[in-house]
PDB file of C-alpha atoms in Angstrom:
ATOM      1  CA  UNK A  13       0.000   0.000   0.000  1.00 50.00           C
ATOM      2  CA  UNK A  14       0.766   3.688  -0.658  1.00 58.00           C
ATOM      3  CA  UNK A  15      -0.278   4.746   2.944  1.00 70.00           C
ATOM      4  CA  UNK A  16       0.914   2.571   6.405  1.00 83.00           C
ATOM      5  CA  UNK A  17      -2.793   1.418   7.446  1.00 89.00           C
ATOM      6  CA  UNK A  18      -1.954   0.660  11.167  1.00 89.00           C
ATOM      7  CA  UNK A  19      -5.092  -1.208  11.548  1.00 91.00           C
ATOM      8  CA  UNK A  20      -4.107  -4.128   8.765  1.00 87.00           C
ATOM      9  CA  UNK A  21      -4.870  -7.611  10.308  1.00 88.00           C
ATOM     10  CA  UNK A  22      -6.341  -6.307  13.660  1.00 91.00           C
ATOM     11  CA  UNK A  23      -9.571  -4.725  12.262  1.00 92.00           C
ATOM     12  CA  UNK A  24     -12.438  -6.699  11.830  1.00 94.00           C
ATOM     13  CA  UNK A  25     -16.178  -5.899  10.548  1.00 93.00           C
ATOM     14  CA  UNK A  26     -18.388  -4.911  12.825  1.00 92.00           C
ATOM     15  CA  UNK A  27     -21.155  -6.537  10.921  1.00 92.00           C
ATOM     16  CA  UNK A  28     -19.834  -9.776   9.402  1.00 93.00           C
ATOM     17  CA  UNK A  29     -16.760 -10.253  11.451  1.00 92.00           C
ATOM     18  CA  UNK A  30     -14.263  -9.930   8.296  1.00 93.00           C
ATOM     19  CA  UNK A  31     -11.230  -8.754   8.011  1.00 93.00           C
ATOM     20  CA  UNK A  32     -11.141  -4.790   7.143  1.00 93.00           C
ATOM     21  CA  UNK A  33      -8.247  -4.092   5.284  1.00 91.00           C
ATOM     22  CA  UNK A  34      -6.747  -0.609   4.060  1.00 91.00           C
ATOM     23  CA  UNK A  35      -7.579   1.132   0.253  1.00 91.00           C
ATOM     24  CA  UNK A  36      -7.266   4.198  -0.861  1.00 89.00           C
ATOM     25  CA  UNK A  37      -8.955   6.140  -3.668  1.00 89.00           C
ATOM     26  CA  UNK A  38      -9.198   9.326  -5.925  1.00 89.00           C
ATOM     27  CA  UNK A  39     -12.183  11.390  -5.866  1.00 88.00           C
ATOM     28  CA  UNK A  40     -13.473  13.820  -8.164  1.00 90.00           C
ATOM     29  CA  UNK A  41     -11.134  16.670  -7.460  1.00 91.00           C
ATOM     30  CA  UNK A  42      -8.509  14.468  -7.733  1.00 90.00           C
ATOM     31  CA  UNK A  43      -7.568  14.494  -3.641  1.00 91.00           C
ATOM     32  CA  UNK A  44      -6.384  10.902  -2.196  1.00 89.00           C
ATOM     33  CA  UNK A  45      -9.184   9.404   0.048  1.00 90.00           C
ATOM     34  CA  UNK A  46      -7.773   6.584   2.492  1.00 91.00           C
ATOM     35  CA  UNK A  47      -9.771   4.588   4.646  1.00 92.00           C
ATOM     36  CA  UNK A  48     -10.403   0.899   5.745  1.00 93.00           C
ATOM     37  CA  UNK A  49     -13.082  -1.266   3.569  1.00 93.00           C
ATOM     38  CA  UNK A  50     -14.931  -4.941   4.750  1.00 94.00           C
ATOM     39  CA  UNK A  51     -13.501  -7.478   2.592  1.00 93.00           C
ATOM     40  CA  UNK A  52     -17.058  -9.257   2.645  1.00 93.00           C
ATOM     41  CA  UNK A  53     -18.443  -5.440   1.552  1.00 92.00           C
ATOM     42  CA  UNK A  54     -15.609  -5.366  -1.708  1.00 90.00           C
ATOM     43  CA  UNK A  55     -15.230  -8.856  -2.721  1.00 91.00           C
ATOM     44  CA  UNK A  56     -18.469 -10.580  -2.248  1.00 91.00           C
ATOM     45  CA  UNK A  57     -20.917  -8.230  -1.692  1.00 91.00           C
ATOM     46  CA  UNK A  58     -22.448  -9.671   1.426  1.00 93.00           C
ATOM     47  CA  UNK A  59     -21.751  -6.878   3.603  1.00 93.00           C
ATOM     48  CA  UNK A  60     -23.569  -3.300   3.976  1.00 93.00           C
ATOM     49  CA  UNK A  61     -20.691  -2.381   5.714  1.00 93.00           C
ATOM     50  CA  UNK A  62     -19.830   1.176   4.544  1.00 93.00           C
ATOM     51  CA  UNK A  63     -16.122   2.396   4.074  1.00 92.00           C
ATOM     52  CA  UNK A  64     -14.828   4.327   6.699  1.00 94.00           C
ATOM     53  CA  UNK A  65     -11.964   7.103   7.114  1.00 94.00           C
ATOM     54  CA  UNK A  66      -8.742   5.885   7.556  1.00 93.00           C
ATOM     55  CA  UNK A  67      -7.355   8.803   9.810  1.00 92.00           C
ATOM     56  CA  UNK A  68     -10.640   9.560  11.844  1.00 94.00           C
ATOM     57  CA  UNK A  69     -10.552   5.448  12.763  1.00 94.00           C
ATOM     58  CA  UNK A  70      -6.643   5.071  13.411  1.00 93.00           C
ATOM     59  CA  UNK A  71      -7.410   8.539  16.211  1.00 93.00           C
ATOM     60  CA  UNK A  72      -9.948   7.244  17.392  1.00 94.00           C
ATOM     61  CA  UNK A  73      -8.364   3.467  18.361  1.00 93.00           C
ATOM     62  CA  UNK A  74      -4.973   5.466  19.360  1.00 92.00           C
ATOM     63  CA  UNK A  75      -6.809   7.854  21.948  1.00 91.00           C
ATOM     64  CA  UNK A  76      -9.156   5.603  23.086  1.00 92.00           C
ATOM     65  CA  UNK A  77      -5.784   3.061  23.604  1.00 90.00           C
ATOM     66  CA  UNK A  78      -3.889   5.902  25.465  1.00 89.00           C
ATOM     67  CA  UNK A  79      -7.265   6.602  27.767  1.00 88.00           C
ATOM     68  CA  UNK A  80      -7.454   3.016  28.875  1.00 88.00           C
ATOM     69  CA  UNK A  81      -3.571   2.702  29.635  1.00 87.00           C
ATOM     70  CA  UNK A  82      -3.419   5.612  32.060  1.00 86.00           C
ATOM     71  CA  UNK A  83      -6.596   3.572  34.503  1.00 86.00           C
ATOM     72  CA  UNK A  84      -3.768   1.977  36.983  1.00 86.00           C
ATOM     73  CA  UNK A  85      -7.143  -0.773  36.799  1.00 90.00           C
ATOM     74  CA  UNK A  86      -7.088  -1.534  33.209  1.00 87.00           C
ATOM     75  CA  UNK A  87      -3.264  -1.988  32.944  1.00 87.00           C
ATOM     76  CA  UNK A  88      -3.506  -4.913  35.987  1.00 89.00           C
ATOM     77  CA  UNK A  89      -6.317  -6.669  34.012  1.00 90.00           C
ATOM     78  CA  UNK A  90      -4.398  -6.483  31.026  1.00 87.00           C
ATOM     79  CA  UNK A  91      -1.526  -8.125  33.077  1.00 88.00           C
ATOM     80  CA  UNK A  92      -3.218 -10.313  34.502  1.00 89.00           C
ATOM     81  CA  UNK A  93      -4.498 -11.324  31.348  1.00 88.00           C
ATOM     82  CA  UNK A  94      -0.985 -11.643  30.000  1.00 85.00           C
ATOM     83  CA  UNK A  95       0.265 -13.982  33.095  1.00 84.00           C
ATOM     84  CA  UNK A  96      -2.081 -16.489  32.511  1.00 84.00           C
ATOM     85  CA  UNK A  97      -1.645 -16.127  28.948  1.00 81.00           C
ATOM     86  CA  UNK A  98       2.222 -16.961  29.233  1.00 76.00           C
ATOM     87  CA  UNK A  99       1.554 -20.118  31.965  1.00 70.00           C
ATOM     88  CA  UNK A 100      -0.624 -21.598  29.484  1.00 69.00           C
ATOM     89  CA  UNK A 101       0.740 -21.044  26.040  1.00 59.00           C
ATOM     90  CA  UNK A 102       4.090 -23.606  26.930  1.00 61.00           C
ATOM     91  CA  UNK A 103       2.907 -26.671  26.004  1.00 66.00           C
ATOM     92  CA  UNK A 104       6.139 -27.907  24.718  1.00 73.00           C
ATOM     93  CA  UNK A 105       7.964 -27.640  27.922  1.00 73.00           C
ATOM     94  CA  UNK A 106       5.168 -29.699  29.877  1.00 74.00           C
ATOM     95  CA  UNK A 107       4.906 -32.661  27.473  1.00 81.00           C
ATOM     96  CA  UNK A 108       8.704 -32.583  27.240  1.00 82.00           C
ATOM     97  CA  UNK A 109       9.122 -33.038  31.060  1.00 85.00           C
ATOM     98  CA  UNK A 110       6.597 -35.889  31.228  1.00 86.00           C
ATOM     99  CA  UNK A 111       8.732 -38.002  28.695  1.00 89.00           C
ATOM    100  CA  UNK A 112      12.203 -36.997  30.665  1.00 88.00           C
ATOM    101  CA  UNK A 113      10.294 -38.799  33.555  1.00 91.00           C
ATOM    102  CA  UNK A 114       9.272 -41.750  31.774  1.00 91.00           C
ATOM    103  CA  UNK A 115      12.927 -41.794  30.531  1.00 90.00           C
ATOM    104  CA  UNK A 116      14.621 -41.641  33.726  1.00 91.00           C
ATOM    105  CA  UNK A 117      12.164 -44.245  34.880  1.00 91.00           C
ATOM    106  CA  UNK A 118      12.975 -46.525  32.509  1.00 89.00           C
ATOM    107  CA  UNK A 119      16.882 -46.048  33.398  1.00 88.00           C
ATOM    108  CA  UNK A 120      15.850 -46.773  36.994  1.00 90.00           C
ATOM    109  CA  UNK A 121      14.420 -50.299  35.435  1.00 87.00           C
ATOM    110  CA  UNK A 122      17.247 -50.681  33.879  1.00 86.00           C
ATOM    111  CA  UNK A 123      19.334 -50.658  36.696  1.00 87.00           C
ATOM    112  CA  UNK A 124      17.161 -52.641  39.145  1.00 86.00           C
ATOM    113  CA  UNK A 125      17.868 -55.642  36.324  1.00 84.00           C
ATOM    114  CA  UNK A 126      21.335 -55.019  36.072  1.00 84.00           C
ATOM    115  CA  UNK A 127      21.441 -54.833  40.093  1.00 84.00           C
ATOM    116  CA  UNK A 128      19.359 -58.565  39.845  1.00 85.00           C
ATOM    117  CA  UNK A 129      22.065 -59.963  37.770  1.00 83.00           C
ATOM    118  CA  UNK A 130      20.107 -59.582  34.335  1.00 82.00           C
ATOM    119  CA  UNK A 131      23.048 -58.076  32.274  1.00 81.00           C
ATOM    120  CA  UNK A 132      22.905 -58.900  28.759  1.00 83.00           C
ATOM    121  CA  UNK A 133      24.196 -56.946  25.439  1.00 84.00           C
ATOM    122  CA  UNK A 134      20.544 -55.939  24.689  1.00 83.00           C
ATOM    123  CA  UNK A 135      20.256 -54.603  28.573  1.00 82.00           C
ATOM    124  CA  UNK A 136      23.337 -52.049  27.895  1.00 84.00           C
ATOM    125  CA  UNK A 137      22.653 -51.116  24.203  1.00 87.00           C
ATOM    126  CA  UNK A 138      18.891 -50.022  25.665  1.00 86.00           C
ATOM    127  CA  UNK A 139      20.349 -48.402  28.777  1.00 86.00           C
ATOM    128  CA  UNK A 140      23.014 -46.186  26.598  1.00 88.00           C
ATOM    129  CA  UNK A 141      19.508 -45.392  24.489  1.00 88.00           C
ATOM    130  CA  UNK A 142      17.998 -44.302  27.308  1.00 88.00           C
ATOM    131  CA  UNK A 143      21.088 -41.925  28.748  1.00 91.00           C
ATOM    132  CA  UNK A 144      20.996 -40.567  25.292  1.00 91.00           C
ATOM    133  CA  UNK A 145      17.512 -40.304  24.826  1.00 90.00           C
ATOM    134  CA  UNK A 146      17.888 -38.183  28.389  1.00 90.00           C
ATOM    135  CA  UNK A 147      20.458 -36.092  27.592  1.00 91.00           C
ATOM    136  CA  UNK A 148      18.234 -34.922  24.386  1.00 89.00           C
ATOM    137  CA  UNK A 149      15.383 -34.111  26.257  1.00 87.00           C
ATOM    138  CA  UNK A 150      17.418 -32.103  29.109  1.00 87.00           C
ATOM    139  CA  UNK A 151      18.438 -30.258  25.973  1.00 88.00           C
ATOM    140  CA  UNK A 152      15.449 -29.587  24.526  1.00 84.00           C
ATOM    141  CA  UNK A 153      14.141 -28.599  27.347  1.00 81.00           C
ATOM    142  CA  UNK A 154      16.821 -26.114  28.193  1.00 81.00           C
ATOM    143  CA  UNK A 155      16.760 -24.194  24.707  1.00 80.00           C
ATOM    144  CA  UNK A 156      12.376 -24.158  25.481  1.00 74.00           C
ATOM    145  CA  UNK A 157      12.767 -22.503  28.063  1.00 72.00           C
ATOM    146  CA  UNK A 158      15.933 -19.804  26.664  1.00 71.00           C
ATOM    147  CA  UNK A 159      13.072 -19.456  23.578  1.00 69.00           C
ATOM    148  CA  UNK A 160      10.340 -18.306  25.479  1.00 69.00           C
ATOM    149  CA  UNK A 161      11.422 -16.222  28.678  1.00 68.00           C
ATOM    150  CA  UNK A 162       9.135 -15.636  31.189  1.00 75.00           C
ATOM    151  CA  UNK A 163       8.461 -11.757  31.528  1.00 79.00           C
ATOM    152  CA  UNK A 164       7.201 -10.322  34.937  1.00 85.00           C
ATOM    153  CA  UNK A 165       4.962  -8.979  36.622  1.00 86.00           C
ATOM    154  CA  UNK A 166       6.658  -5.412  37.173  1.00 88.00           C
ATOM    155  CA  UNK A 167       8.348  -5.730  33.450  1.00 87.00           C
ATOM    156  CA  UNK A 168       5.010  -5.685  31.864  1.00 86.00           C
ATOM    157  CA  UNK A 169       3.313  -2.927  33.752  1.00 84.00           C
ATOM    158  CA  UNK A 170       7.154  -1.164  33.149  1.00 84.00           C
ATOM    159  CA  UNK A 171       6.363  -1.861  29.676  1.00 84.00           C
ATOM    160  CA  UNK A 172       2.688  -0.609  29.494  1.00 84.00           C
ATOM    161  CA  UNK A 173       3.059   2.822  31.274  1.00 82.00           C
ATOM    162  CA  UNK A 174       5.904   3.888  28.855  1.00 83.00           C
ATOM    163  CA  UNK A 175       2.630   4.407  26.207  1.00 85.00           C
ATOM    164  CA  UNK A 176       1.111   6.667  28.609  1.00 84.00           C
ATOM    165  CA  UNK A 177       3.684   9.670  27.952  1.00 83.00           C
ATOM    166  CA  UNK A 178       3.895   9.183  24.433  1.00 84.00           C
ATOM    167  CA  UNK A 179       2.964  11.335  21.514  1.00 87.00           C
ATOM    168  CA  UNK A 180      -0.239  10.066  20.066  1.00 86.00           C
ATOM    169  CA  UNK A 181       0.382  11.994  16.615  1.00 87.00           C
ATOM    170  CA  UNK A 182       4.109  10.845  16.536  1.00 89.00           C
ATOM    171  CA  UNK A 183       3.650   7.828  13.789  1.00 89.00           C
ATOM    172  CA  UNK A 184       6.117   5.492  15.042  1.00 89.00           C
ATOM    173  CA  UNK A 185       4.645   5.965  18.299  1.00 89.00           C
ATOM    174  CA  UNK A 186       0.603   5.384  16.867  1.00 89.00           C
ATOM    175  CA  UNK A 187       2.238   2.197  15.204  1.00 89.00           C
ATOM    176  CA  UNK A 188       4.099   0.953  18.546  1.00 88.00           C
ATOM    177  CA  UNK A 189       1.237   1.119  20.708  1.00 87.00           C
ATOM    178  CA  UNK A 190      -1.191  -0.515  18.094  1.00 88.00           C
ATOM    179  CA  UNK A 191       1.100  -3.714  17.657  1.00 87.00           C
ATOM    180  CA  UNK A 192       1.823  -4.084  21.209  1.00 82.00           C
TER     181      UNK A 192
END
């Protein structure tokens, strides 16, 4: 596009719940109109949903952003929100925890038969699987949990007042606070 629409992929349709995306056209006196358009609305027809001005829209989700992150309130929901969010997004690191246990049990089997006198070629081939197979998953489960930090409490609330100072006609600023 022409224009940054900061609104692209986070703007829906009030009406049919589709995705609003950014267009821009040339009126009459030849002056550049921007402004956000239903997809249902241009491609299908579906929609009644009229068009609606780019700047006036991108204002009015900026301020009413800004207005909402100065209510001390609003910015511990929206923590809140965010701590439970990061508990139960790892899924990886859970599952990969339940098989180190099953592998260290089986090592622990291992070496109850060895201890009973059952030592065989097969016995040590499967226990150096299993040390390996251990070793893997303490890896895997170290770089999980260097992927995803966890970010607290007093980081994100850090991180959420810095928008409440900020310049709401500053661009970079308008397109900062919308991603975030």
């Amino acid at each position: 596009a022409e224009d940054d629409y900061l609104l692209t992929t986070k703007l829906f349709c009030g009406m049919c719940g589709a995705m609003m995306f950014g267009e821009c056209g040339t009126g009459r006196n030849k002056v550049v109109h921007h402004y956000y358009k239903c997809y249902n609305a241009k491609r299908t027809h579906s929609c009644k949903k009229k068009t609606v001005r780019k700047v006036w829209l991108e204002d009015l989700v900026v301020n009413a952003t800004m207005e909402m992150l100065k209510d001390d309130q609003a910015i511990d929901a929206i923590v809140e929100m965010v701590m439970q969010l990061q508990d139960q997004e790892s899924t990886t690191l859970p599952l990969l925890e339940k098989q180190l246990k099953e592998t260290e049990t089986g090592i622990q089997n291992m070496l109850n038969a060895i201890q009973q006198g059952i030592f065989t070629a097969s016995t040590k081939q499967r226990l150096e699987e299993l040390e390996k197979q251990k070793e893997e998953l303490s890896l895997s489960m170290t770089t999980a949990e260097l992927q995803k930090p966890k970010l607290t409490r007093e980081y994100m609330e850090h991180w959420f007042s810095q928008f409440r100072y900020g310049n709401p006609n500053d661009r970079d600023f308008q397109k900062r606070l919308v991603d975030t």
